[in-house]
Structure formats: C-alpha cells, structure tokens
Amino acid sequence: MAAAADAALPWAAQCAGMALFASSLCLVALALVLMLLRRWPWCSCHVCRAYLTGSWVRDFTNLGDWYAHLLRESPTGTVHVHVLGCTVTANPANVEYMLKTNFDNFPKGKTFSALLGDLLGRGIFNVDGHAWRHQRKMASLELGSVAVRSYAFGIIAQEVEARLIPLLAAAADAGAVVDLQDVFRRFAFDTICKISFGLDPGCLELGMPVSKLADAFDTATRLCAMRGAAASPLLWRAKRLLNVGSERELREAIKLVDELAAAMIRERRKLGVANSHDLLSRFMASAGAGDAHHDVDDKYLRDIVVSFLLAGRDTVSSALTTLFMLLSKNPTVAAAMRAEAGDGGGSEAPLTYEHLKRLHYTHAVLYENMRLFPPVQFDSKFCAGPDVLPDGTYVSGGTRVMYHPYAMGRMPRIWGADHGAFRPDRWLTGAGGLFVPESLYKYPVFQAGLRVCLGKELAVTEMKAVAVAVVRAFDVQVVGDSGSAACAPKFVSGLTASISGGLPVRISRRVRS
C-alpha cells in the first residue's frame, strides 16, 4: 500500500503541474483577448497601427524621434495614441497648464504608481498628495542648506580630481578605447552614494569593480520602463501574477536592491547620524529612524535611497555621455569652453564653486546638450477629471497625458528653423554673453511648476565640474558609428536615456603650446 501511494504521488504532482500550466496559459490568453477587444481593431488610425506593428522603425532610430515627427506634424503639437490610452504633447502652454495652472488635476496617478511601485515604493517620484508634499518639504530644506551644498561640492571635486581624471589619464596613456557612458555612470554612482548616504562604493577605482547594487538598479529601471511601453497593463500584470519572464527578472532585481539598500541603512545607522551632512543621515535624524520603529522607518528610508539613486546617478551620467558625444563632433565648442575656464600656462588649479558659477558659456553648452538629449525624455501624468488643454485638446478622466521634452527640443515652433543644430549661443545674450534661461515650460528638462527638480543646481554644478576638468586635460574622440555626425544614437528603453552599446571613445592628453 505504501509503495502504491509513493508511485501515485509523482503522477498527482504531474497532473497538478499540468493543470497549473494550463491555467497560466488561459490567463495569458485572456489578457491578450481583452487587450485586443479593448484596443483593436476599433482604432485603425495610422498612429496606433504604426505603434502596434512597430512599422515606425523603418524611418526612425528611436521611439522619441517618431513622437517628435508626429508632434511637429500636428497643428496643436499634441497627438493621441489610442492603443496606449495616452495623449502626448509638446505644446508649452499645455505643459504649463498641467504642471502649474491646473496641477491638482494632473497627479502622477495610481496607474503610474503601480508601474513603478515595486521599485520606487512610496518615494517622492511615485507619490501624490500629503506624502509628496512632506518628502518635498524635507528634501527642499536639506538641498537648500549651505552646509549640504558645500559638503556635496567638496565630494564632487574630490571624485573628479582623485578618480575620474587619473582613470582617463591611464586610458590615454594605454591608448585604450573606453566606454565613457560606463565611466560616467560609475562616477555618478560613487558621487551620489557619498553625497546621499555617506558611503563610498568605489566603482571608479582603476580596477573598475562591479557593483551589485548598480547592476540590479539598472535591470530594475529597464524592466519597469518596459511595463509602461506595453500596449495593455494586463500583459505585465499577468506575468507578475505568474512570476514569469521579465516580471520574474524584475522581482529578483528589486529583491537585491532591497537587500543592498537595507545593508546601506544599517551601515549608516551603525556609523551614526549626528553631525553628518549626507542626506540619508539628515532624513534619518528628522524621521526619528533611530527609535524602536525600525520596520516603518526602514521601508520609508529604503524608498528614499532608491529615489536618490534614480535622481542623482542616471540623469547626470546620461547628460554627461551625450555632452561628450556632441563635443566630439563639435571641437570648436570644447575649445571655447577651455578658453572660458582658463587654459593657459600649463597649470590648472582645481575649480572652485564660485569659478564654476561664472562660466556662462559652459552653462549654455550643458543646456543646449540637454535640449537635444534630455536625460528624462518624457514624463507622464494622469488626468484626474475631464479637462480641456489650452490648445483645445479634450482629455477624459483617467487618461494618461505625456509631455515630451525630447520632442520639444526638436520643435521649430519653439526653437526656430535650426532646432536640430547644436548651437550653445542660443542661450547667451548681451555683450558679455550672459546665460539666460528659457521658460521651464518650453524646456521642462528639470520638470517645472510645483514639481520642479530640487537638485537642479547641484546637478548642473556636478556636470560643469566634470565637463571643464575633462576638456581642459584631454581630447575625447568618439569611435565607431556613434561618432558619425549622420548617425543618431540609439537609446535603450529605460526611465532615463542611455545609449545602446555605450559610448566608446579614445582619449588623448592635450598638447599645450
């Protein structure tokens, strides 16, 4: 009898497995049927057909370029992508309406929070209402502190002089081709970890050690972005329910992020938060994270850690990567940056914060780079109640509304006929060539209105410090297709822009007369 029971057990397990597999297939099939019934063939417009079939790739390298084309062709600068339930705009009046005038009707929304909730949790980039206001108030107080800004600039300057420049010098002396995108990601990761957490992962050491946290974070952001590109949320929700495919990979990546973030918080708590200027210590002190409520506090702090990583690493490294891609094609711009920063006598003292603030041309170069290649190419809100945008576009309640900085930088009605040209002078005015910013609603690279980026000044200072230090010491030449003026970079799907295949460059020390 016992032997018969043992023999029956594998058979029963096989039957249960087959039943589970069959039910899984049925769920996936149901999701596909519901998606098709909801979206297709009821919308047969050319935009939706091009999106669903992927036919846009015949004419455009990136999805953003296709959107830019559609928005340039639209009389209002706004289009509908019905299969995504999305309205896309590059109209500055609409952007101002969403981000300022009628802010409360265009929150992040529950749909967006669901897309990124597994990674960002209840962090500042993924919440609305009281939770957002509280975190923003806290971040504003800390980032506006003179002590924090001074502390942050000291870290940036040290990282540039002690790690970035020596690493590039070693590559130059070896005649090696290096992936500059990877270098800048490592630089930005080390810097944001020091500024935000008071900890040094050492990713930019000459040995270029691998960071498990950085790799897991890359994977998680890429897979979260894939959720947003799906024609129906039922697809990724079904995969998450079944724990298969990309959703299983995402779950594993986020688990590793959680574990490493928890270790970071424990280490910071062990070192103590008193008299520390790093942002995590200041948040821990203000949140009372040293008391007995560690479970609540650690989840809150984990979300703060992930938000800082997203804000401080990927955006800065993305902007620096495209900057040097453009400087490689425009050597006269790099020469003008050197001249402004002071490039004589063969001696180059480390730059000070006050010196960087006076570099108006370099400031213009950074802004012109981000006009063409914003680190965050688009941002979405959800219309809480039925509304009409300033350009006359009707938006029903629950609709996703996307404003598109990448497309806006390519709109002739905003930037003129030379919108495609890399021309830093467009940002300068007066006899002294002073930098004058445009309205943030025409240039929402740092968002605008009530959600404008609090770390904007710190990010620009960091990019200036890197850009000036590198152009003074080296000539950087992109190799391969990325260096061709006629070849547009291909971007990887993600929450921030990154170039597929990286940015291979050859570095040489500058020869001074």
Short mmCIF file of C-alpha atoms in Angstrom, two decimals:
data_model
loop_
_atom_site.label_atom_id
_atom_site.label_comp_id
_atom_site.label_asym_id
_atom_site.label_seq_id
_atom_site.Cartn_x
_atom_site.Cartn_y
_atom_site.Cartn_z
CA MET A 1 0.00 0.00 0.00
CA ALA A 2 2.80 2.38 0.93
CA ALA A 3 4.60 1.63 -2.35
CA ALA A 4 1.42 2.31 -4.31
CA ALA A 5 0.99 5.65 -2.55
CA ASP A 6 4.58 6.60 -3.33
CA ALA A 7 4.07 5.73 -7.01
CA ALA A 8 0.88 7.75 -7.18
CA LEU A 9 2.46 10.88 -5.73
CA PRO A 10 4.62 11.80 -8.77
CA TRP A 11 1.59 11.21 -11.02
CA ALA A 12 -0.54 13.52 -8.89
CA ALA A 13 2.20 16.13 -8.87
CA GLN A 14 2.45 15.93 -12.66
CA CYS A 15 -1.29 16.40 -13.02
CA ALA A 16 -1.23 19.39 -10.67
CA GLY A 17 1.65 20.89 -12.62
CA MET A 18 -0.13 20.41 -15.93
CA ALA A 19 -3.28 21.97 -14.51
CA LEU A 20 -1.29 24.97 -13.25
CA PHE A 21 0.42 25.35 -16.61
CA ALA A 22 -2.90 25.16 -18.46
CA SER A 23 -4.48 27.77 -16.17
CA SER A 24 -1.48 30.03 -16.70
CA LEU A 25 -1.88 29.78 -20.47
CA CYS A 26 -5.57 30.57 -20.12
CA LEU A 27 -4.81 33.69 -18.07
CA VAL A 28 -2.28 34.93 -20.62
CA ALA A 29 -4.69 34.19 -23.48
CA LEU A 30 -7.48 36.02 -21.64
CA ALA A 31 -5.21 39.05 -21.14
CA LEU A 32 -4.41 39.11 -24.86
CA VAL A 33 -8.07 38.75 -25.86
CA LEU A 34 -9.13 41.54 -23.51
CA MET A 35 -6.37 43.77 -24.84
CA LEU A 36 -7.39 43.12 -28.45
CA LEU A 37 -11.08 43.63 -27.73
CA ARG A 38 -10.32 46.88 -25.96
CA ARG A 39 -7.82 48.34 -28.42
CA TRP A 40 -8.05 46.56 -31.76
CA PRO A 41 -9.45 46.78 -34.38
CA TRP A 42 -11.63 49.59 -33.02
CA CYS A 43 -8.79 52.07 -33.59
CA SER A 44 -7.33 51.87 -37.06
CA CYS A 45 -5.62 55.26 -37.19
CA HIS A 46 -2.12 55.34 -38.68
CA VAL A 47 -0.53 56.27 -35.33
CA CYS A 48 -1.94 53.26 -33.48
CA ARG A 49 -1.18 50.87 -36.33
CA ALA A 50 2.40 52.12 -36.52
CA TYR A 51 2.84 51.67 -32.75
CA LEU A 52 1.33 48.18 -32.60
CA THR A 53 3.10 46.85 -35.70
CA GLY A 54 6.39 48.61 -34.99
CA SER A 55 6.42 49.97 -38.54
CA TRP A 56 7.78 53.30 -37.26
CA VAL A 57 11.25 51.68 -37.04
CA ARG A 58 11.56 51.81 -40.83
CA ASP A 59 12.04 55.58 -40.68
CA PHE A 60 13.17 56.37 -37.13
CA THR A 61 16.00 55.16 -34.90
CA ASN A 62 14.18 55.83 -31.64
CA LEU A 63 10.57 55.94 -30.49
CA GLY A 64 11.22 59.51 -29.30
CA ASP A 65 12.15 60.58 -32.84
CA TRP A 66 8.87 59.15 -34.13
CA TYR A 67 6.93 61.06 -31.46
CA ALA A 68 8.86 64.23 -32.38
CA HIS A 69 7.85 63.75 -36.03
CA LEU A 70 4.18 63.27 -35.12
CA LEU A 71 4.17 66.32 -32.85
CA ARG A 72 5.85 68.53 -35.45
CA GLU A 73 3.17 67.48 -37.96
CA SER A 74 0.32 68.19 -35.53
CA PRO A 75 -1.15 71.73 -35.77
CA THR A 76 -1.51 71.85 -31.98
CA GLY A 77 1.68 70.00 -31.05
CA THR A 78 -0.48 67.29 -29.46
CA VAL A 79 -1.40 63.76 -30.62
CA HIS A 80 -3.40 60.82 -29.30
CA VAL A 81 -2.06 57.27 -29.12
CA HIS A 82 -5.34 55.46 -28.55
CA VAL A 83 -3.89 51.98 -28.05
CA LEU A 84 -1.99 53.31 -25.03
CA GLY A 85 -4.86 55.44 -23.78
CA CYS A 86 -2.40 58.32 -23.95
CA THR A 87 -2.33 61.94 -25.08
CA VAL A 88 1.18 63.18 -25.97
CA THR A 89 2.03 66.89 -26.12
CA ALA A 90 4.95 69.14 -26.96
CA ASN A 91 2.96 72.34 -26.52
CA PRO A 92 4.46 74.63 -23.82
CA ALA A 93 1.02 76.05 -22.95
CA ASN A 94 -0.23 72.54 -22.20
CA VAL A 95 2.86 71.77 -20.12
CA GLU A 96 2.31 74.90 -18.01
CA TYR A 97 -1.34 74.01 -17.57
CA MET A 98 -0.51 70.50 -16.36
CA LEU A 99 2.43 71.38 -14.12
CA LYS A 100 1.20 74.68 -12.69
CA THR A 101 -2.20 76.13 -13.62
CA ASN A 102 -4.30 73.01 -13.00
CA PHE A 103 -1.68 70.99 -11.12
CA ASP A 104 -4.13 69.15 -8.86
CA ASN A 105 -5.96 67.63 -11.85
CA PHE A 106 -2.76 66.09 -13.23
CA PRO A 107 -1.21 63.93 -10.50
CA LYS A 108 1.17 61.04 -11.03
CA GLY A 109 -1.86 58.85 -10.55
CA LYS A 110 -2.44 55.30 -9.37
CA THR A 111 -1.61 53.80 -12.77
CA PHE A 112 1.87 55.35 -12.79
CA SER A 113 2.40 54.43 -9.14
CA ALA A 114 1.55 50.82 -9.99
CA LEU A 115 4.07 50.76 -12.85
CA LEU A 116 6.96 51.90 -10.66
CA GLY A 117 5.68 50.99 -7.22
CA ASP A 118 7.70 47.77 -6.88
CA LEU A 119 10.92 49.76 -7.42
CA LEU A 120 10.23 53.28 -6.14
CA GLY A 121 7.76 52.34 -3.42
CA ARG A 122 6.42 55.48 -1.74
CA GLY A 123 9.38 57.63 -2.72
CA ILE A 124 8.98 61.26 -3.81
CA PHE A 125 8.86 60.42 -7.54
CA ASN A 126 5.97 57.99 -7.14
CA VAL A 127 3.51 59.66 -4.78
CA ASP A 128 0.98 62.48 -4.72
CA GLY A 129 -0.79 64.46 -2.04
CA HIS A 130 0.44 64.62 1.54
CA ALA A 131 3.21 62.04 1.11
CA TRP A 132 4.69 64.02 -1.80
CA ARG A 133 4.39 67.37 -0.01
CA HIS A 134 6.08 66.02 3.12
CA GLN A 135 9.02 64.49 1.27
CA ARG A 136 9.43 67.54 -0.95
CA LYS A 137 9.48 69.85 2.06
CA MET A 138 12.14 67.69 3.70
CA ALA A 139 14.25 67.48 0.54
CA SER A 140 13.94 71.21 -0.06
CA LEU A 141 15.22 72.01 3.42
CA GLU A 142 18.20 69.68 3.05
CA LEU A 143 19.20 70.51 -0.54
CA GLY A 144 18.79 74.22 0.16
CA SER A 145 21.20 74.06 3.08
CA VAL A 146 24.53 75.87 2.53
CA ALA A 147 26.27 73.20 4.59
CA VAL A 148 24.91 70.38 2.39
CA ARG A 149 25.81 72.18 -0.83
CA SER A 150 29.34 72.85 0.39
CA TYR A 151 29.67 69.23 1.51
CA ALA A 152 28.38 67.99 -1.87
CA PHE A 153 30.70 70.18 -3.92
CA GLY A 154 33.69 69.00 -1.89
CA ILE A 155 32.80 65.39 -2.75
CA ILE A 156 32.32 66.19 -6.44
CA ALA A 157 35.66 68.00 -6.67
CA GLN A 158 37.48 65.19 -4.88
CA GLU A 159 35.90 62.50 -7.07
CA VAL A 160 36.90 64.41 -10.21
CA GLU A 161 40.50 65.03 -9.16
CA ALA A 162 41.25 61.78 -7.34
CA ARG A 163 39.42 59.24 -9.51
CA LEU A 164 37.95 60.49 -12.79
CA ILE A 165 40.98 62.34 -14.14
CA PRO A 166 43.50 59.61 -13.13
CA LEU A 167 41.32 56.92 -14.73
CA LEU A 168 41.03 58.85 -18.01
CA ALA A 169 44.77 59.61 -17.92
CA ALA A 170 45.53 55.90 -17.56
CA ALA A 171 43.28 55.13 -20.54
CA ALA A 172 45.02 57.84 -22.58
CA ASP A 173 48.49 56.54 -21.74
CA ALA A 174 47.46 52.97 -22.62
CA GLY A 175 45.83 54.04 -25.89
CA ALA A 176 42.75 52.12 -24.81
CA VAL A 177 39.19 52.59 -26.04
CA VAL A 178 36.87 53.07 -23.06
CA ASP A 179 33.10 53.21 -22.69
CA LEU A 180 32.59 56.77 -21.48
CA GLN A 181 28.97 56.06 -20.59
CA ASP A 182 30.12 53.36 -18.17
CA VAL A 183 32.78 55.69 -16.74
CA PHE A 184 30.23 58.44 -16.09
CA ARG A 185 27.75 56.00 -14.56
CA ARG A 186 30.43 54.84 -12.14
CA PHE A 187 31.43 58.42 -11.37
CA ALA A 188 27.83 59.49 -10.75
CA PHE A 189 27.11 56.37 -8.65
CA ASP A 190 30.13 56.94 -6.39
CA THR A 191 29.28 60.62 -6.07
CA ILE A 192 25.59 60.20 -5.26
CA CYS A 193 26.36 57.44 -2.73
CA LYS A 194 28.84 59.69 -0.96
CA ILE A 195 26.58 62.75 -1.01
CA SER A 196 23.37 60.95 -0.18
CA PHE A 197 24.48 58.12 2.10
CA GLY A 198 27.98 58.98 3.30
CA LEU A 199 29.24 55.68 1.88
CA ASP A 200 31.78 55.01 -0.89
CA PRO A 201 31.20 52.05 -3.25
CA GLY A 202 34.49 52.79 -5.07
CA CYS A 203 33.15 51.93 -8.54
CA LEU A 204 35.53 54.38 -10.25
CA GLU A 205 38.71 52.92 -8.84
CA LEU A 206 41.23 52.00 -11.54
CA GLY A 207 40.19 48.34 -11.26
CA MET A 208 36.60 49.32 -12.18
CA PRO A 209 34.94 46.98 -9.64
CA VAL A 210 31.41 45.75 -10.33
CA SER A 211 28.62 47.00 -8.06
CA LYS A 212 25.78 44.54 -7.47
CA LEU A 213 23.53 47.44 -6.44
CA ALA A 214 24.24 49.41 -9.61
CA ASP A 215 23.65 46.38 -11.83
CA ALA A 216 20.42 45.42 -10.07
CA PHE A 217 19.21 49.02 -10.23
CA ASP A 218 19.91 49.15 -14.00
CA THR A 219 17.93 45.97 -14.54
CA ALA A 220 15.01 47.15 -12.43
CA THR A 221 14.69 50.56 -14.13
CA ARG A 222 14.87 48.98 -17.59
CA LEU A 223 12.15 46.42 -16.83
CA CYS A 224 9.90 49.00 -15.16
CA ALA A 225 10.14 51.11 -18.32
CA MET A 226 9.08 48.06 -20.36
CA ARG A 227 5.88 47.92 -18.32
CA GLY A 228 4.98 51.44 -19.43
CA ALA A 229 5.55 50.61 -23.09
CA ALA A 230 3.19 47.61 -23.04
CA ALA A 231 0.02 48.01 -25.09
CA SER A 232 -2.01 46.85 -22.08
CA PRO A 233 -1.17 46.67 -18.35
CA LEU A 234 -2.87 43.27 -18.33
CA LEU A 235 0.22 41.82 -20.01
CA TRP A 236 2.73 42.70 -17.32
CA ARG A 237 0.22 42.14 -14.52
CA ALA A 238 -0.40 38.60 -15.77
CA LYS A 239 3.34 37.92 -15.98
CA ARG A 240 3.81 39.29 -12.45
CA LEU A 241 0.98 37.10 -11.15
CA LEU A 242 2.58 34.04 -12.73
CA ASN A 243 6.12 35.19 -11.83
CA VAL A 244 7.44 34.52 -15.33
CA GLY A 245 9.64 36.24 -17.91
CA SER A 246 10.60 39.87 -17.40
CA GLU A 247 8.47 40.15 -14.24
CA ARG A 248 10.39 37.34 -12.58
CA GLU A 249 13.66 39.04 -13.54
CA LEU A 250 12.32 42.34 -12.18
CA ARG A 251 11.30 40.74 -8.89
CA GLU A 252 14.78 39.27 -8.44
CA ALA A 253 16.46 42.59 -9.25
CA ILE A 254 14.26 44.52 -6.81
CA LYS A 255 14.90 41.93 -4.10
CA LEU A 256 18.63 42.56 -4.49
CA VAL A 257 18.08 46.34 -4.45
CA ASP A 258 16.07 45.96 -1.24
CA GLU A 259 18.76 43.85 0.42
CA LEU A 260 21.58 46.23 -0.50
CA ALA A 261 19.57 49.31 0.45
CA ALA A 262 18.83 47.72 3.84
CA ALA A 263 22.54 47.00 4.31
CA MET A 264 23.31 50.62 3.43
CA ILE A 265 20.81 51.89 6.00
CA ARG A 266 22.20 49.55 8.68
CA GLU A 267 25.74 50.75 7.94
CA ARG A 268 24.68 54.39 8.09
CA ARG A 269 22.90 53.77 11.40
CA LYS A 270 25.99 51.99 12.78
CA LEU A 271 28.22 54.93 11.84
CA GLY A 272 25.79 57.35 13.45
CA VAL A 273 23.83 60.25 12.02
CA ALA A 274 24.81 63.03 14.39
CA ASN A 275 26.72 65.89 12.74
CA SER A 276 26.66 64.10 9.36
CA HIS A 277 25.90 66.11 6.25
CA ASP A 278 24.92 63.26 3.94
CA LEU A 279 21.23 63.36 3.00
CA LEU A 280 20.32 59.93 4.38
CA SER A 281 21.66 60.84 7.83
CA ARG A 282 19.66 64.05 7.82
CA PHE A 283 16.49 62.23 6.75
CA MET A 284 17.09 59.57 9.40
CA ALA A 285 17.52 62.18 12.08
CA SER A 286 14.42 64.09 11.02
CA ALA A 287 12.31 60.93 10.69
CA GLY A 288 13.36 59.57 14.06
CA ALA A 289 14.86 56.50 12.44
CA GLY A 290 16.94 55.76 15.47
CA ASP A 291 13.95 54.83 17.63
CA ALA A 292 12.21 51.50 18.04
CA HIS A 293 10.03 51.78 14.90
CA HIS A 294 12.64 50.36 12.55
CA ASP A 295 10.19 48.43 10.35
CA VAL A 296 8.26 51.54 9.34
CA ASP A 297 11.32 53.75 9.18
CA ASP A 298 13.43 51.34 7.17
CA LYS A 299 10.76 50.98 4.46
CA TYR A 300 10.50 54.76 4.27
CA LEU A 301 14.28 55.13 4.16
CA ARG A 302 14.61 52.36 1.56
CA ASP A 303 12.32 54.36 -0.75
CA ILE A 304 14.39 57.50 -0.07
CA VAL A 305 17.59 55.61 -1.01
CA VAL A 306 16.14 54.38 -4.32
CA SER A 307 14.75 57.83 -5.17
CA PHE A 308 18.15 59.47 -4.59
CA LEU A 309 19.84 56.86 -6.78
CA LEU A 310 17.37 57.47 -9.60
CA ALA A 311 17.69 61.26 -9.36
CA GLY A 312 21.41 61.54 -8.82
CA ARG A 313 23.04 58.82 -10.88
CA ASP A 314 21.25 58.09 -14.13
CA THR A 315 20.31 61.66 -15.03
CA VAL A 316 23.82 63.07 -14.52
CA SER A 317 25.57 60.22 -16.31
CA SER A 318 23.12 60.41 -19.22
CA ALA A 319 23.67 64.14 -19.72
CA LEU A 320 27.47 63.84 -19.50
CA THR A 321 27.50 60.98 -22.01
CA THR A 322 25.57 62.86 -24.69
CA LEU A 323 27.57 66.03 -23.93
CA PHE A 324 30.87 64.41 -24.89
CA MET A 325 29.25 62.74 -27.87
CA LEU A 326 28.35 66.23 -29.11
CA LEU A 327 31.70 67.78 -28.16
CA SER A 328 33.48 65.08 -30.19
CA LYS A 329 31.56 66.30 -33.26
CA ASN A 330 31.98 69.99 -32.33
CA PRO A 331 35.62 70.57 -31.26
CA THR A 332 35.28 74.36 -31.55
CA VAL A 333 32.74 74.27 -28.70
CA ALA A 334 35.18 72.33 -26.50
CA ALA A 335 37.89 74.90 -27.36
CA ALA A 336 35.57 77.75 -26.35
CA MET A 337 34.86 76.00 -23.03
CA ARG A 338 38.62 75.74 -22.36
CA ALA A 339 39.13 79.39 -23.19
CA GLU A 340 36.37 80.46 -20.81
CA ALA A 341 37.61 78.26 -17.96
CA GLY A 342 41.22 79.43 -18.36
CA ASP A 343 43.64 77.22 -20.20
CA GLY A 344 46.98 78.91 -20.16
CA GLY A 345 50.43 78.37 -18.78
CA GLY A 346 50.06 74.61 -18.44
CA SER A 347 48.87 74.90 -14.82
CA GLU A 348 45.28 74.10 -13.99
CA ALA A 349 44.26 74.69 -10.41
CA PRO A 350 41.18 72.79 -9.22
CA LEU A 351 37.98 74.67 -10.00
CA THR A 352 36.09 76.35 -7.20
CA TYR A 353 32.33 76.60 -6.82
CA GLU A 354 32.45 80.37 -7.41
CA HIS A 355 34.54 79.92 -10.56
CA LEU A 356 32.08 77.41 -11.98
CA LYS A 357 29.18 79.79 -11.40
CA ARG A 358 30.86 82.39 -13.66
CA LEU A 359 31.19 80.01 -16.63
CA HIS A 360 28.21 81.21 -18.68
CA TYR A 361 29.26 79.63 -21.96
CA THR A 362 29.77 76.23 -20.34
CA HIS A 363 26.36 76.60 -18.73
CA ALA A 364 24.89 77.26 -22.18
CA VAL A 365 26.65 74.18 -23.58
CA LEU A 366 25.10 71.99 -20.90
CA TYR A 367 21.62 73.35 -21.52
CA GLU A 368 21.94 73.02 -25.28
CA ASN A 369 23.04 69.41 -24.85
CA MET A 370 20.03 68.64 -22.65
CA ARG A 371 17.70 70.43 -25.08
CA LEU A 372 18.65 67.87 -27.71
CA PHE A 373 19.18 64.93 -25.35
CA PRO A 374 17.22 65.36 -22.09
CA PRO A 375 18.12 62.64 -19.57
CA VAL A 376 14.39 62.03 -18.98
CA GLN A 377 12.89 62.03 -22.46
CA PHE A 378 9.23 62.12 -21.39
CA ASP A 379 7.12 62.34 -18.28
CA SER A 380 3.55 61.24 -17.66
CA LYS A 381 0.65 62.48 -15.56
CA PHE A 382 -2.90 61.17 -15.31
CA CYS A 383 -5.88 63.42 -15.79
CA ALA A 384 -7.99 63.02 -12.64
CA GLY A 385 -11.14 64.54 -14.13
CA PRO A 386 -12.27 65.51 -17.65
CA ASP A 387 -10.38 68.58 -18.85
CA VAL A 388 -9.57 70.69 -21.89
CA LEU A 389 -5.92 71.63 -22.53
CA PRO A 390 -5.09 75.19 -23.65
CA ASP A 391 -4.64 74.03 -27.27
CA GLY A 392 -8.26 72.81 -27.28
CA THR A 393 -7.50 69.11 -26.78
CA TYR A 394 -10.19 67.33 -24.75
CA VAL A 395 -8.83 64.87 -22.18
CA SER A 396 -11.19 62.43 -20.49
CA GLY A 397 -10.78 61.47 -16.85
CA GLY A 398 -8.26 58.70 -16.22
CA THR A 399 -6.32 59.42 -19.42
CA ARG A 400 -2.55 59.36 -19.37
CA VAL A 401 -1.10 62.68 -20.53
CA MET A 402 2.57 62.69 -21.53
CA TYR A 403 4.67 65.80 -22.11
CA HIS A 404 7.78 65.07 -24.16
CA PRO A 405 10.97 67.13 -23.53
CA TYR A 406 12.88 65.15 -26.19
CA ALA A 407 10.31 66.09 -28.84
CA MET A 408 10.02 69.65 -27.52
CA GLY A 409 13.73 70.19 -28.17
CA ARG A 410 13.06 69.33 -31.81
CA MET A 411 10.09 71.64 -32.40
CA PRO A 412 10.69 74.52 -34.88
CA ARG A 413 7.78 76.46 -33.38
CA ILE A 414 9.72 76.55 -30.07
CA TRP A 415 13.37 76.74 -31.16
CA GLY A 416 13.26 78.00 -34.73
CA ALA A 417 14.35 76.55 -38.03
CA ASP A 418 17.75 75.50 -36.63
CA HIS A 419 16.18 73.41 -33.87
CA GLY A 420 18.29 70.42 -34.91
CA ALA A 421 21.61 72.27 -34.66
CA PHE A 422 23.88 72.12 -31.60
CA ARG A 423 24.26 75.86 -31.01
CA PRO A 424 25.06 76.93 -27.41
CA ASP A 425 24.97 80.61 -28.41
CA ARG A 426 21.16 80.46 -28.50
CA TRP A 427 21.26 80.60 -24.68
CA LEU A 428 23.54 83.68 -24.46
CA THR A 429 22.60 87.32 -24.67
CA GLY A 430 24.20 90.75 -24.26
CA ALA A 431 27.73 91.97 -24.87
CA GLY A 432 29.17 89.73 -22.17
CA GLY A 433 27.45 86.62 -23.45
CA LEU A 434 25.44 86.02 -20.28
CA PHE A 435 23.44 82.81 -19.94
CA VAL A 436 19.70 83.48 -19.91
CA PRO A 437 17.38 80.50 -19.32
CA GLU A 438 14.19 79.91 -21.27
CA SER A 439 10.83 79.28 -19.61
CA LEU A 440 10.84 75.87 -17.96
CA TYR A 441 7.57 75.16 -19.74
CA LYS A 442 9.39 75.41 -23.07
CA TYR A 443 12.33 73.49 -21.60
CA PRO A 444 10.93 71.06 -18.99
CA VAL A 445 14.17 69.08 -18.69
CA PHE A 446 14.10 69.65 -14.90
CA GLN A 447 10.29 69.45 -14.84
CA ALA A 448 8.59 72.74 -13.94
CA GLY A 449 5.98 74.26 -11.69
CA LEU A 450 5.38 72.66 -8.30
CA ARG A 451 7.40 69.54 -9.11
CA VAL A 452 10.48 71.33 -10.48
CA CYS A 453 13.68 69.42 -9.69
CA LEU A 454 15.09 70.35 -6.28
CA GLY A 455 18.55 69.04 -7.18
CA LYS A 456 18.81 71.11 -10.36
CA GLU A 457 21.58 73.44 -9.15
CA LEU A 458 23.61 70.58 -7.67
CA ALA A 459 23.29 68.53 -10.88
CA VAL A 460 24.38 71.43 -13.10
CA THR A 461 27.34 72.15 -10.82
CA GLU A 462 28.40 68.50 -10.95
CA MET A 463 28.17 68.41 -14.74
CA LYS A 464 30.10 71.67 -15.06
CA ALA A 465 32.89 70.39 -12.80
CA VAL A 466 33.26 67.21 -14.86
CA ALA A 467 32.95 68.86 -18.27
CA VAL A 468 35.53 71.58 -17.59
CA ALA A 469 38.03 69.25 -15.91
CA VAL A 470 37.89 66.77 -18.79
CA VAL A 471 38.07 69.24 -21.70
CA ARG A 472 40.99 71.06 -20.08
CA ALA A 473 43.03 67.89 -19.72
CA PHE A 474 42.01 65.69 -22.66
CA ASP A 475 40.76 65.45 -26.20
CA VAL A 476 37.91 62.94 -26.39
CA GLN A 477 37.04 61.34 -29.72
CA VAL A 478 34.08 59.01 -30.17
CA VAL A 479 34.92 55.91 -32.20
CA GLY A 480 32.59 53.81 -34.35
CA ASP A 481 29.13 54.71 -35.61
CA SER A 482 28.31 56.86 -32.56
CA GLY A 483 30.91 59.35 -33.73
CA SER A 484 29.31 59.89 -37.12
CA ALA A 485 27.51 63.20 -37.49
CA ALA A 486 24.89 61.48 -39.65
CA CYS A 487 24.27 58.65 -37.19
CA ALA A 488 21.71 59.26 -34.42
CA PRO A 489 22.42 57.44 -31.16
CA LYS A 490 20.11 54.53 -30.41
CA PHE A 491 18.63 54.77 -26.94
CA VAL A 492 17.80 51.85 -24.69
CA SER A 493 14.29 51.72 -23.25
CA GLY A 494 14.54 52.97 -19.67
CA LEU A 495 13.41 55.56 -17.14
CA THR A 496 16.37 57.69 -18.22
CA ALA A 497 18.10 57.90 -21.58
CA SER A 498 21.11 55.67 -22.17
CA ILE A 499 22.88 54.86 -25.43
CA SER A 500 22.68 51.28 -26.66
CA GLY A 501 26.17 49.79 -26.72
CA GLY A 502 27.60 52.64 -24.65
CA LEU A 503 29.85 55.43 -25.94
CA PRO A 504 33.27 54.04 -26.96
CA VAL A 505 35.89 56.82 -27.01
CA ARG A 506 39.60 57.25 -27.48
CA ILE A 507 41.21 59.69 -25.07
CA SER A 508 44.42 61.62 -25.58
CA ARG A 509 46.23 64.07 -23.34
CA ARG A 510 46.07 67.61 -24.62
CA VAL A 511 49.30 69.02 -26.04
CA ARG A 512 49.84 72.59 -24.92
CA SER A 513 51.95 75.09 -26.75
#
